[in-house]
DNA sequence: AAATAAATTTAGACAAAACTAAAAAATAGT
DNA sequence: ACTATTTTTTAGTTTTGTCTAAATTTATTT
């Protein structure tokens, strides 16, 4: 596995994430994601294509090749292991870890990452509930559904939260919801799509549509 | 405190180390240390001078300003804390930590480093026995002398080792010497400058001139 | 004090990664 | 089918950090 620059890695990771949504990623989408200009994206796409990490024909959008996906999973492994380290060992809060991991992920020393993984006890998910690829790049995809889709009176475990801001963290802490919390929907209101949620035998409480849309529960 | 590029940081740190030896650092010295060319050094010296990190007049050599020294101590703090982390928590051996720390040191997030320091229990020295600057950049200079200077029959504690290769590590492990070992010189031989060393009440053993030159003991 | 050698700086080139502005291609609207 | 809009690419610059080769300054010999 060759080495890639920080900039190349940031592009590769962003493409990986975007292609989970739409299958073809476009120049403008990627420019927006990376807060850069479309012209810069085109330049980099040519470079990544030359390195066989990308399938790309001009004006047609792009997808990572198998090799590109492997590289992306390596970066994501590093990112999420460092997030776990920061939260679990250094007691960073949930909303602080991403920014720091954004830099740490670019230190590409296999032994460092594999020893870190071992030191952390081979965690399976990061502090946001996203799965951590193993040393072979294998990632455990957990089937999850949005809280807005969960049937009434069926308990489920919170698996991940898509927003990572301090604002949503503040709200989730206030409502006592975190990754791993088992909850159920008791009622939905059509007027504003708010819902009544209950954790265990505690009294039910309300959460807004906006909050529910960012909470994903394990579907088992 | 502004932010500096990885390249600028590597130059600043190298100058700091070189000026511990000679007081003025020269272009060729620095080029050799960084495995770069003298022309590149001159370019960077102009830049660091413009940023007021360096006192530099052409053809005269250079030294860091007070501000430059502060920046250097920040880099060294990060480097040595990561070395300690790698050795103590991830069980890297002594000769492996430097290379990895060389990259990790450039992640400049104050909170990360201060929390790491706390997590590690505020270590005072790195795995090579070199002192770790505190959060204010204060560094504890321990008076040390080379083992070649230690008087006969006077016990002293090994404080640091200047070479950091796996070869010296192998030898030191075989001789049971590490940072913190209390030892004394029983005899010196003029023919090859080898010496008989004793640790506690164990039988004395021989170490070569070359090895002795790389071992420094606390002078108290 | 020249002459020679060594160290240092300058000049000019290059690669990586970004940008702006203009051109070209694809898409949408009528 | 033609026009207008949006998207994407190209062309030409800029900044950072590196290099080689040539010029300049300083240091060392004779
Ligand atoms: Mn990143
Ligand atoms: Mn995450
Ligand atoms: Mn470094
Ligand atoms: Mn060290």
GROMACS .gro file of N, CA, C and O (backbone and C1' of nucleotides) in nm, chain A residues 5 7 11 36-37 39-40 43-44 47 59, chain C residues 16-21 23-27:
model
  121
    5UNK      N    1  -0.065   1.182   0.004
    5UNK     CA    2  -0.054   1.309   0.077
    5UNK      C    3  -0.180   1.334   0.158
    5UNK      O    4  -0.286   1.276   0.134
    7UNK      N    5  -0.363   1.585   0.149
    7UNK     CA    6  -0.468   1.637   0.061
    7UNK      C    7  -0.537   1.524  -0.015
    7UNK      O    8  -0.660   1.516  -0.021
   11UNK      N    9  -0.943   1.399   0.008
   11UNK     CA   10  -1.031   1.377  -0.107
   11UNK      C   11  -1.086   1.235  -0.108
   11UNK      O   12  -1.206   1.212  -0.128
   36UNK      N   13  -1.379   2.352  -0.108
   36UNK     CA   14  -1.281   2.395  -0.205
   36UNK      C   15  -1.356   2.429  -0.334
   36UNK      O   16  -1.478   2.435  -0.333
   37UNK      N   17  -1.283   2.458  -0.444
   37UNK     CA   18  -1.348   2.500  -0.567
   37UNK      C   19  -1.354   2.384  -0.667
   37UNK      O   20  -1.263   2.300  -0.668
   39UNK      N   21  -1.276   2.361  -0.971
   39UNK     CA   22  -1.155   2.348  -1.053
   39UNK      C   23  -1.048   2.266  -0.980
   39UNK      O   24  -0.978   2.185  -1.042
   40UNK      N   25  -1.038   2.287  -0.849
   40UNK     CA   26  -0.940   2.211  -0.771
   40UNK      C   27  -0.977   2.063  -0.767
   40UNK      O   28  -0.890   1.976  -0.773
   43UNK      N   29  -0.873   1.891  -1.091
   43UNK     CA   30  -0.729   1.864  -1.091
   43UNK      C   31  -0.698   1.737  -1.011
   43UNK      O   32  -0.624   1.650  -1.058
   44UNK      N   33  -0.753   1.730  -0.892
   44UNK     CA   34  -0.723   1.615  -0.807
   44UNK      C   35  -0.781   1.485  -0.864
   44UNK      O   36  -0.717   1.379  -0.853
   47UNK      N   37  -0.547   1.333  -1.094
   47UNK     CA   38  -0.434   1.273  -1.024
   47UNK      C   39  -0.472   1.137  -0.964
   47UNK      O   40  -0.398   1.039  -0.978
   59UNK      N   41  -1.673   1.481  -1.715
   59UNK     CA   42  -1.815   1.515  -1.716
   59UNK      C   43  -1.906   1.404  -1.665
   59UNK      O   44  -2.028   1.420  -1.660
  456DA       P   45   0.395   1.637  -0.829
  456DA     O5'   46   0.324   1.715  -0.710
  456DA     C5'   47   0.379   1.708  -0.579
  456DA     C4'   48   0.299   1.798  -0.488
  456DA     C3'   49   0.148   1.778  -0.498
  456DA     O3'   50   0.096   1.771  -0.366
  456DA     C1'   51   0.203   2.006  -0.538
  457DA       P   52  -0.055   1.719  -0.346
  457DA     O5'   53  -0.139   1.854  -0.334
  457DA     C5'   54  -0.110   1.943  -0.227
  457DA     C4'   55  -0.177   2.074  -0.255
  457DA     C3'   56  -0.326   2.063  -0.296
  457DA     O3'   57  -0.403   2.141  -0.206
  457DA     C1'   58  -0.210   2.213  -0.434
  458DA       P   59  -0.562   2.118  -0.203
  458DA     O5'   60  -0.620   2.256  -0.261
  458DA     C5'   61  -0.624   2.368  -0.178
  458DA     C4'   62  -0.586   2.493  -0.255
  458DA     C3'   63  -0.694   2.554  -0.345
  458DA     O3'   64  -0.791   2.622  -0.269
  458DA     C1'   65  -0.477   2.581  -0.436
  459DC       P   66  -0.932   2.657  -0.329
  459DC     O5'   67  -0.910   2.790  -0.415
  459DC     C5'   68  -0.842   2.900  -0.357
  459DC     C4'   69  -0.809   3.002  -0.466
  459DC     C3'   70  -0.928   3.033  -0.557
  459DC     O3'   71  -0.988   3.155  -0.518
  459DC     C1'   72  -0.729   2.988  -0.685
  460DT       P   73  -1.123   3.205  -0.597
  460DT     O5'   74  -1.070   3.269  -0.733
  460DT     C5'   75  -0.978   3.377  -0.733
  460DT     C4'   76  -0.967   3.430  -0.876
  460DT     C3'   77  -1.102   3.464  -0.940
  460DT     O3'   78  -1.086   3.582  -1.016
  460DT     C1'   79  -0.991   3.298  -1.068
  461DA       P   80  -1.213   3.655  -1.086
  461DA     O5'   81  -1.196   3.616  -1.240
  461DA     C5'   82  -1.065   3.614  -1.296
  461DA     C4'   83  -1.073   3.567  -1.440
  461DA     C3'   84  -1.205   3.596  -1.510
  461DA     O3'   85  -1.176   3.624  -1.647
  461DA     C1'   86  -1.173   3.363  -1.505
  463DA       P   87  -1.338   3.289  -2.331
  463DA     O5'   88  -1.344   3.129  -2.337
  463DA     C5'   89  -1.222   3.056  -2.344
  463DA     C4'   90  -1.255   2.908  -2.347
  463DA     C3'   91  -1.356   2.868  -2.453
  463DA     O3'   92  -1.309   2.749  -2.514
  463DA     C1'   93  -1.435   2.802  -2.239
  464DA       P   94  -1.393   2.678  -2.634
  464DA     O5'   95  -1.461   2.555  -2.562
  464DA     C5'   96  -1.380   2.462  -2.492
  464DA     C4'   97  -1.472   2.361  -2.425
  464DA     C3'   98  -1.577   2.302  -2.518
  464DA     O3'   99  -1.569   2.162  -2.501
  464DA     C1'  100  -1.679   2.384  -2.322
  465DA       P  101  -1.644   2.060  -2.600
  465DA     O5'  102  -1.749   1.994  -2.503
  465DA     C5'  103  -1.703   1.936  -2.382
  465DA     C4'  104  -1.822   1.914  -2.292
  465DA     C3'  105  -1.937   1.842  -2.359
  465DA     O3'  106  -1.949   1.718  -2.293
  465DA     C1'  107  -2.013   2.030  -2.233
  466DA       P  108  -2.073   1.618  -2.314
  466DA     O5'  109  -2.177   1.674  -2.207
  466DA     C5'  110  -2.147   1.657  -2.069
  466DA     C4'  111  -2.266   1.704  -1.988
  466DA     C3'  112  -2.397   1.631  -2.018
  466DA     O3'  113  -2.454   1.597  -1.893
  466DA     C1'  114  -2.429   1.864  -2.034
  467DT       P  115  -2.592   1.517  -1.882
  467DT     O5'  116  -2.695   1.634  -1.852
  467DT     C5'  117  -2.670   1.720  -1.742
  467DT     C4'  118  -2.786   1.817  -1.724
  467DT     C3'  119  -2.924   1.755  -1.748
  467DT     O3'  120  -2.999   1.775  -1.630
  467DT     C1'  121  -2.897   1.957  -1.873
   0.00000   0.00000   0.00000
